[in-house]
Structures are given as structure tokens and as C-alpha cells.
């Protein structure tokens, strides 16, 4: 991808993010996105093909925080959490990274969830995202269980899925005016209690 294509892709993704969050997935058209991005409609089709592919790309980039093709479980923060000898340090590293991801992606995930009711392809995108979150949580909770005797991994995965959900992040940080740091500390406490490592 050359510089012009990269620039167009970034403009389109930024425009799509803004419009999906403010207007919803269903109400946002390719024409709207092109206009917001300042590019031709055909450019949007050339770069992404369709709106669903654009939403998927937006989700991937927003979760990662960059364009690097590095899966979540191969990210440095995951290795750091696994390497931490202290269970609480493990949780702090994990939850801090998850909170930063939520800051970037929570609103887009809510767009995906809302769009899932009307669009089977978006519903599949939502299911895939939930499965990915469960996979990451299970990996990290299994690693934590090696440091905490008698820990129930399944319960901790479920608690983590709830506490780190885009719905709860948005409710507490955006609707109830919690600081991201307060939310992060609360999640650490909740997961520690669930894992019995506090």
C-alpha cells in the first residue's frame, strides 16, 4: 500500500468511526463516509469493498491501536502479564492494557452490537469479537491460575468478560463520569476477588 492509499484508508476509517458512533451503522452510507473523509465514493469501494469490511477493519485497528499484524496474545503486554510473578501485578498489567483498548474501542463495539440485530454479517462480527475476548481472557486467567492455588478459571473468565465489557466501560466512564483510572482500579479489585488473589 503506497502513501496515498494509506492516507485515504486512514481518512476513511476516521470518518467511518465518527459517523458510526454518532449516526449508527445502519444509517451511515458509503456516500456519507466518503463525504466525511473527503474522498470519492469509488475510493471507499476500492479500499474496503463494502461497509461491513470497513467496520471489521476499523474494529481491528482500533483494538490493536496500530496497523501491525500482531495478534493480541502475541502483544508485549500479554507476555509481561504472564511473566509477572506476583498475581496482583499480573492482573494490573492485564487490566491496564484492557482499559486502554476499551478507551479506543468501546463505542465502536457498541455500534457493532447494535447493528447485529439487523444485519447477520454484523452479528457474526459481534460473535467473533466476543469469542476473541473470551480466548484472550482464558489464556491470561489460565496463566494467573498457575500463580493462585484453587482459582476457578471459568468463573474468572466470565467475571472478566463482564467487568471488561464495552457496555460496562461505557456506562461507568462515559455515562457515570468515572475516570478511566478509577474504572481500571475497580476492575482489578473485582478480578482479584474473583481469583482470590487479593
mmCIF file of N, CA and C in Angstrom, residues 110-184:
data_model
loop_
_atom_site.group_PDB
_atom_site.id
_atom_site.type_symbol
_atom_site.label_atom_id
_atom_site.label_comp_id
_atom_site.label_asym_id
_atom_site.label_seq_id
_atom_site.Cartn_x
_atom_site.Cartn_y
_atom_site.Cartn_z
ATOM 1 N N UNK A 110 -20.052 -1.109 20.735
ATOM 2 C CA UNK A 110 -21.486 -0.911 20.948
ATOM 3 C C UNK A 110 -22.217 -0.696 19.623
ATOM 4 N N UNK A 111 -21.552 -0.062 18.678
ATOM 5 C CA UNK A 111 -22.120 0.090 17.324
ATOM 6 C C UNK A 111 -22.285 -1.280 16.685
ATOM 7 N N UNK A 112 -21.274 -2.130 16.841
ATOM 8 C CA UNK A 112 -21.347 -3.478 16.276
ATOM 9 C C UNK A 112 -22.497 -4.254 16.916
ATOM 10 N N UNK A 113 -22.587 -4.179 18.231
ATOM 11 C CA UNK A 113 -23.660 -4.908 18.912
ATOM 12 C C UNK A 113 -25.035 -4.419 18.467
ATOM 13 N N UNK A 114 -25.206 -3.108 18.361
ATOM 14 C CA UNK A 114 -26.497 -2.560 17.925
ATOM 15 C C UNK A 114 -26.814 -2.974 16.493
ATOM 16 N N UNK A 115 -25.793 -2.984 15.638
ATOM 17 C CA UNK A 115 -26.004 -3.363 14.243
ATOM 18 C C UNK A 115 -26.265 -4.840 14.057
ATOM 19 N N UNK A 116 -25.874 -5.643 15.039
ATOM 20 C CA UNK A 116 -26.026 -7.098 14.936
ATOM 21 C C UNK A 116 -27.487 -7.521 14.854
ATOM 22 N N UNK A 117 -28.387 -6.741 15.437
ATOM 23 C CA UNK A 117 -29.803 -7.108 15.426
ATOM 24 C C UNK A 117 -30.412 -7.061 14.026
ATOM 25 N N UNK A 118 -29.871 -6.206 13.182
ATOM 26 C CA UNK A 118 -30.470 -6.008 11.858
ATOM 27 C C UNK A 118 -29.655 -6.593 10.718
ATOM 28 N N UNK A 119 -28.403 -6.969 10.972
ATOM 29 C CA UNK A 119 -27.514 -7.397 9.896
ATOM 30 C C UNK A 119 -26.785 -8.681 10.301
ATOM 31 N N UNK A 120 -27.072 -9.799 9.638
ATOM 32 C CA UNK A 120 -26.438 -11.074 10.004
ATOM 33 C C UNK A 120 -24.911 -11.049 9.925
ATOM 34 N N UNK A 121 -24.360 -10.288 8.974
ATOM 35 C CA UNK A 121 -22.900 -10.211 8.860
ATOM 36 C C UNK A 121 -22.299 -9.456 10.047
ATOM 37 N N UNK A 122 -22.985 -8.420 10.495
ATOM 38 C CA UNK A 122 -22.518 -7.679 11.670
ATOM 39 C C UNK A 122 -22.706 -8.539 12.918
ATOM 40 N N UNK A 123 -23.766 -9.319 12.959
ATOM 41 C CA UNK A 123 -23.980 -10.241 14.082
ATOM 42 C C UNK A 123 -22.827 -11.233 14.180
ATOM 43 N N UNK A 124 -22.364 -11.705 13.045
ATOM 44 C CA UNK A 124 -21.222 -12.624 13.041
ATOM 45 C C UNK A 124 -19.954 -11.922 13.515
ATOM 46 N N UNK A 125 -19.796 -10.668 13.137
ATOM 47 C CA UNK A 125 -18.650 -9.876 13.592
ATOM 48 C C UNK A 125 -18.695 -9.717 15.116
ATOM 49 N N UNK A 126 -19.882 -9.478 15.676
ATOM 50 C CA UNK A 126 -20.034 -9.362 17.132
ATOM 51 C C UNK A 126 -19.681 -10.679 17.820
ATOM 52 N N UNK A 127 -20.221 -11.795 17.293
ATOM 53 C CA UNK A 127 -19.928 -13.109 17.891
ATOM 54 C C UNK A 127 -18.433 -13.400 17.858
ATOM 55 N N UNK A 128 -17.796 -13.078 16.751
ATOM 56 C CA UNK A 128 -16.353 -13.311 16.631
ATOM 57 C C UNK A 128 -15.588 -12.489 17.651
ATOM 58 N N UNK A 129 -15.991 -11.233 17.835
ATOM 59 C CA UNK A 129 -15.302 -10.386 18.803
ATOM 60 C C UNK A 129 -15.450 -10.927 20.216
ATOM 61 N N UNK A 130 -16.652 -11.362 20.585
ATOM 62 C CA UNK A 130 -16.854 -11.926 21.925
ATOM 63 C C UNK A 130 -15.995 -13.169 22.100
ATOM 64 N N UNK A 131 -15.957 -14.019 21.087
ATOM 65 C CA UNK A 131 -15.130 -15.227 21.161
ATOM 66 C C UNK A 131 -13.654 -14.873 21.325
ATOM 67 N N UNK A 132 -13.207 -13.840 20.630
ATOM 68 C CA UNK A 132 -11.814 -13.410 20.757
ATOM 69 C C UNK A 132 -11.517 -12.895 22.161
ATOM 70 N N UNK A 133 -12.456 -12.133 22.719
ATOM 71 C CA UNK A 133 -12.257 -11.642 24.083
ATOM 72 C C UNK A 133 -12.197 -12.799 25.088
ATOM 73 N N UNK A 134 -13.037 -13.791 24.883
ATOM 74 C CA UNK A 134 -13.025 -14.963 25.760
ATOM 75 C C UNK A 134 -11.697 -15.705 25.629
ATOM 76 N N UNK A 135 -11.197 -15.839 24.413
ATOM 77 C CA UNK A 135 -9.920 -16.532 24.184
ATOM 78 C C UNK A 135 -8.780 -15.831 24.912
ATOM 79 N N UNK A 136 -8.729 -14.504 24.802
ATOM 80 C CA UNK A 136 -7.675 -13.740 25.477
ATOM 81 C C UNK A 136 -7.811 -13.879 26.991
ATOM 82 N N UNK A 137 -9.033 -13.737 27.485
ATOM 83 C CA UNK A 137 -9.254 -13.866 28.928
ATOM 84 C C UNK A 137 -8.877 -15.254 29.426
ATOM 85 N N UNK A 138 -9.268 -16.284 28.695
ATOM 86 C CA UNK A 138 -8.956 -17.651 29.135
ATOM 87 C C UNK A 138 -7.452 -17.878 29.183
ATOM 88 N N UNK A 139 -6.738 -17.365 28.200
ATOM 89 C CA UNK A 139 -5.289 -17.517 28.186
ATOM 90 C C UNK A 139 -4.658 -16.836 29.404
ATOM 91 N N UNK A 140 -5.079 -15.601 29.666
ATOM 92 C CA UNK A 140 -4.485 -14.852 30.771
ATOM 93 C C UNK A 140 -4.944 -15.369 32.132
ATOM 94 N N UNK A 141 -6.191 -15.798 32.239
ATOM 95 C CA UNK A 141 -6.668 -16.359 33.506
ATOM 96 C C UNK A 141 -6.037 -17.731 33.778
ATOM 97 N N UNK A 142 -5.775 -18.494 32.733
ATOM 98 C CA UNK A 142 -5.092 -19.776 32.911
ATOM 99 C C UNK A 142 -3.670 -19.557 33.402
ATOM 100 N N UNK A 143 -3.024 -18.519 32.874
ATOM 101 C CA UNK A 143 -1.682 -18.175 33.340
ATOM 102 C C UNK A 143 -1.727 -17.713 34.800
ATOM 103 N N UNK A 144 -2.744 -16.928 35.139
ATOM 104 C CA UNK A 144 -2.889 -16.464 36.521
ATOM 105 C C UNK A 144 -3.128 -17.635 37.468
ATOM 106 N N UNK A 145 -3.889 -18.617 37.009
ATOM 107 C CA UNK A 145 -4.213 -19.775 37.855
ATOM 108 C C UNK A 145 -2.969 -20.564 38.250
ATOM 109 N N UNK A 146 -1.897 -20.434 37.477
ATOM 110 C CA UNK A 146 -0.638 -21.101 37.833
ATOM 111 C C UNK A 146 0.010 -20.433 39.048
ATOM 112 N N UNK A 147 -0.453 -19.225 39.362
ATOM 113 C CA UNK A 147 0.116 -18.457 40.478
ATOM 114 C C UNK A 147 -0.823 -18.402 41.690
ATOM 115 N N UNK A 148 -2.082 -18.844 41.491
ATOM 116 C CA UNK A 148 -3.087 -18.755 42.560
ATOM 117 C C UNK A 148 -3.714 -20.129 42.759
ATOM 118 N N UNK A 149 -3.459 -20.741 43.887
ATOM 119 C CA UNK A 149 -3.974 -22.087 44.163
ATOM 120 C C UNK A 149 -5.509 -22.069 44.259
ATOM 121 N N UNK A 150 -6.142 -23.040 43.625
ATOM 122 C CA UNK A 150 -7.593 -23.209 43.741
ATOM 123 C C UNK A 150 -8.424 -22.224 42.952
ATOM 124 N N UNK A 151 -7.812 -21.476 42.068
ATOM 125 C CA UNK A 151 -8.550 -20.477 41.295
ATOM 126 C C UNK A 151 -9.459 -21.155 40.269
ATOM 127 N N UNK A 152 -10.682 -20.659 40.135
ATOM 128 C CA UNK A 152 -11.657 -21.172 39.168
ATOM 129 C C UNK A 152 -11.528 -20.347 37.876
ATOM 130 N N UNK A 153 -10.859 -20.912 36.897
ATOM 131 C CA UNK A 153 -10.584 -20.184 35.656
ATOM 132 C C UNK A 153 -11.875 -19.795 34.943
ATOM 133 N N UNK A 154 -12.829 -20.736 34.853
ATOM 134 C CA UNK A 154 -14.074 -20.449 34.131
ATOM 135 C C UNK A 154 -14.814 -19.263 34.736
ATOM 136 N N UNK A 155 -14.902 -19.235 36.058
ATOM 137 C CA UNK A 155 -15.584 -18.122 36.722
ATOM 138 C C UNK A 155 -14.854 -16.809 36.466
ATOM 139 N N UNK A 156 -13.528 -16.839 36.552
ATOM 140 C CA UNK A 156 -12.746 -15.620 36.326
ATOM 141 C C UNK A 156 -12.863 -15.123 34.891
ATOM 142 N N UNK A 157 -12.972 -16.035 33.941
ATOM 143 C CA UNK A 157 -13.185 -15.629 32.546
ATOM 144 C C UNK A 157 -14.527 -14.917 32.417
ATOM 145 N N UNK A 158 -15.557 -15.483 33.027
ATOM 146 C CA UNK A 158 -16.889 -14.871 32.944
ATOM 147 C C UNK A 158 -16.926 -13.514 33.640
ATOM 148 N N UNK A 159 -16.300 -13.426 34.819
ATOM 149 C CA UNK A 159 -16.255 -12.152 35.538
ATOM 150 C C UNK A 159 -15.475 -11.119 34.724
ATOM 151 N N UNK A 160 -14.355 -11.533 34.143
ATOM 152 C CA UNK A 160 -13.569 -10.627 33.314
ATOM 153 C C UNK A 160 -14.331 -10.152 32.094
ATOM 154 N N UNK A 161 -15.082 -11.061 31.487
ATOM 155 C CA UNK A 161 -15.872 -10.701 30.306
ATOM 156 C C UNK A 161 -16.903 -9.634 30.670
ATOM 157 N N UNK A 162 -17.485 -9.745 31.850
ATOM 158 C CA UNK A 162 -18.468 -8.754 32.294
ATOM 159 C C UNK A 162 -17.808 -7.432 32.673
ATOM 160 N N UNK A 163 -16.770 -7.493 33.510
ATOM 161 C CA UNK A 163 -16.151 -6.263 34.003
ATOM 162 C C UNK A 163 -15.459 -5.475 32.902
ATOM 163 N N UNK A 164 -14.917 -6.182 31.912
ATOM 164 C CA UNK A 164 -14.186 -5.521 30.827
ATOM 165 C C UNK A 164 -15.041 -5.326 29.573
ATOM 166 N N UNK A 165 -16.344 -5.478 29.720
ATOM 167 C CA UNK A 165 -17.236 -5.352 28.561
ATOM 168 C C UNK A 165 -17.337 -3.898 28.105
ATOM 169 N N UNK A 166 -17.595 -3.682 26.819
ATOM 170 C CA UNK A 166 -17.778 -2.302 26.341
ATOM 171 C C UNK A 166 -19.001 -1.645 26.974
ATOM 172 N N UNK A 167 -20.010 -2.459 27.292
ATOM 173 C CA UNK A 167 -21.215 -1.912 27.914
ATOM 174 C C UNK A 167 -20.897 -1.315 29.287
ATOM 175 N N UNK A 168 -20.161 -2.066 30.113
ATOM 176 C CA UNK A 168 -19.865 -1.593 31.459
ATOM 177 C C UNK A 168 -18.875 -0.436 31.433
ATOM 178 N N UNK A 169 -17.876 -0.521 30.558
ATOM 179 C CA UNK A 169 -16.921 0.596 30.438
ATOM 180 C C UNK A 169 -17.656 1.881 30.065
ATOM 181 N N UNK A 170 -18.534 1.798 29.083
ATOM 182 C CA UNK A 170 -19.256 2.975 28.619
ATOM 183 C C UNK A 170 -20.191 3.513 29.707
ATOM 184 N N UNK A 171 -20.882 2.603 30.391
ATOM 185 C CA UNK A 171 -21.784 3.024 31.464
ATOM 186 C C UNK A 171 -21.040 3.798 32.548
ATOM 187 N N UNK A 172 -19.931 3.247 33.016
ATOM 188 C CA UNK A 172 -19.242 3.859 34.146
ATOM 189 C C UNK A 172 -18.405 5.078 33.752
ATOM 190 N N UNK A 173 -17.664 4.974 32.641
ATOM 191 C CA UNK A 173 -16.749 6.059 32.268
ATOM 192 C C UNK A 173 -17.468 7.184 31.519
ATOM 193 N N UNK A 174 -18.309 6.830 30.570
ATOM 194 C CA UNK A 174 -18.962 7.875 29.766
ATOM 195 C C UNK A 174 -20.265 8.370 30.389
ATOM 196 N N UNK A 175 -21.058 7.444 30.941
ATOM 197 C CA UNK A 175 -22.367 7.845 31.463
ATOM 198 C C UNK A 175 -22.321 8.285 32.927
ATOM 199 N N UNK A 176 -21.461 7.633 33.718
ATOM 200 C CA UNK A 176 -21.420 7.939 35.149
ATOM 201 C C UNK A 176 -20.194 8.761 35.546
ATOM 202 N N UNK A 177 -19.409 9.145 34.564
ATOM 203 C CA UNK A 177 -18.269 10.051 34.775
ATOM 204 C C UNK A 177 -17.166 9.509 35.685
ATOM 205 N N UNK A 178 -17.001 8.191 35.708
ATOM 206 C CA UNK A 178 -15.828 7.638 36.387
ATOM 207 C C UNK A 178 -14.597 7.987 35.563
ATOM 208 N N UNK A 179 -13.486 8.205 36.219
ATOM 209 C CA UNK A 179 -12.242 8.357 35.461
ATOM 210 C C UNK A 179 -11.824 6.976 34.955
ATOM 211 N N UNK A 180 -11.114 6.901 33.835
ATOM 212 C CA UNK A 180 -10.621 5.602 33.380
ATOM 213 C C UNK A 180 -9.768 4.900 34.434
ATOM 214 N N UNK A 181 -9.029 5.688 35.201
ATOM 215 C CA UNK A 181 -8.168 5.106 36.240
ATOM 216 C C UNK A 181 -9.002 4.482 37.363
ATOM 217 N N UNK A 182 -10.100 5.159 37.740
ATOM 218 C CA UNK A 182 -10.982 4.601 38.769
ATOM 219 C C UNK A 182 -11.603 3.301 38.274
ATOM 220 N N UNK A 183 -12.061 3.297 37.026
ATOM 221 C CA UNK A 183 -12.626 2.076 36.431
ATOM 222 C C UNK A 183 -11.596 0.953 36.449
ATOM 223 N N UNK A 184 -10.375 1.265 36.035
ATOM 224 C CA UNK A 184 -9.311 0.257 35.980
ATOM 225 C C UNK A 184 -9.049 -0.348 37.356
#
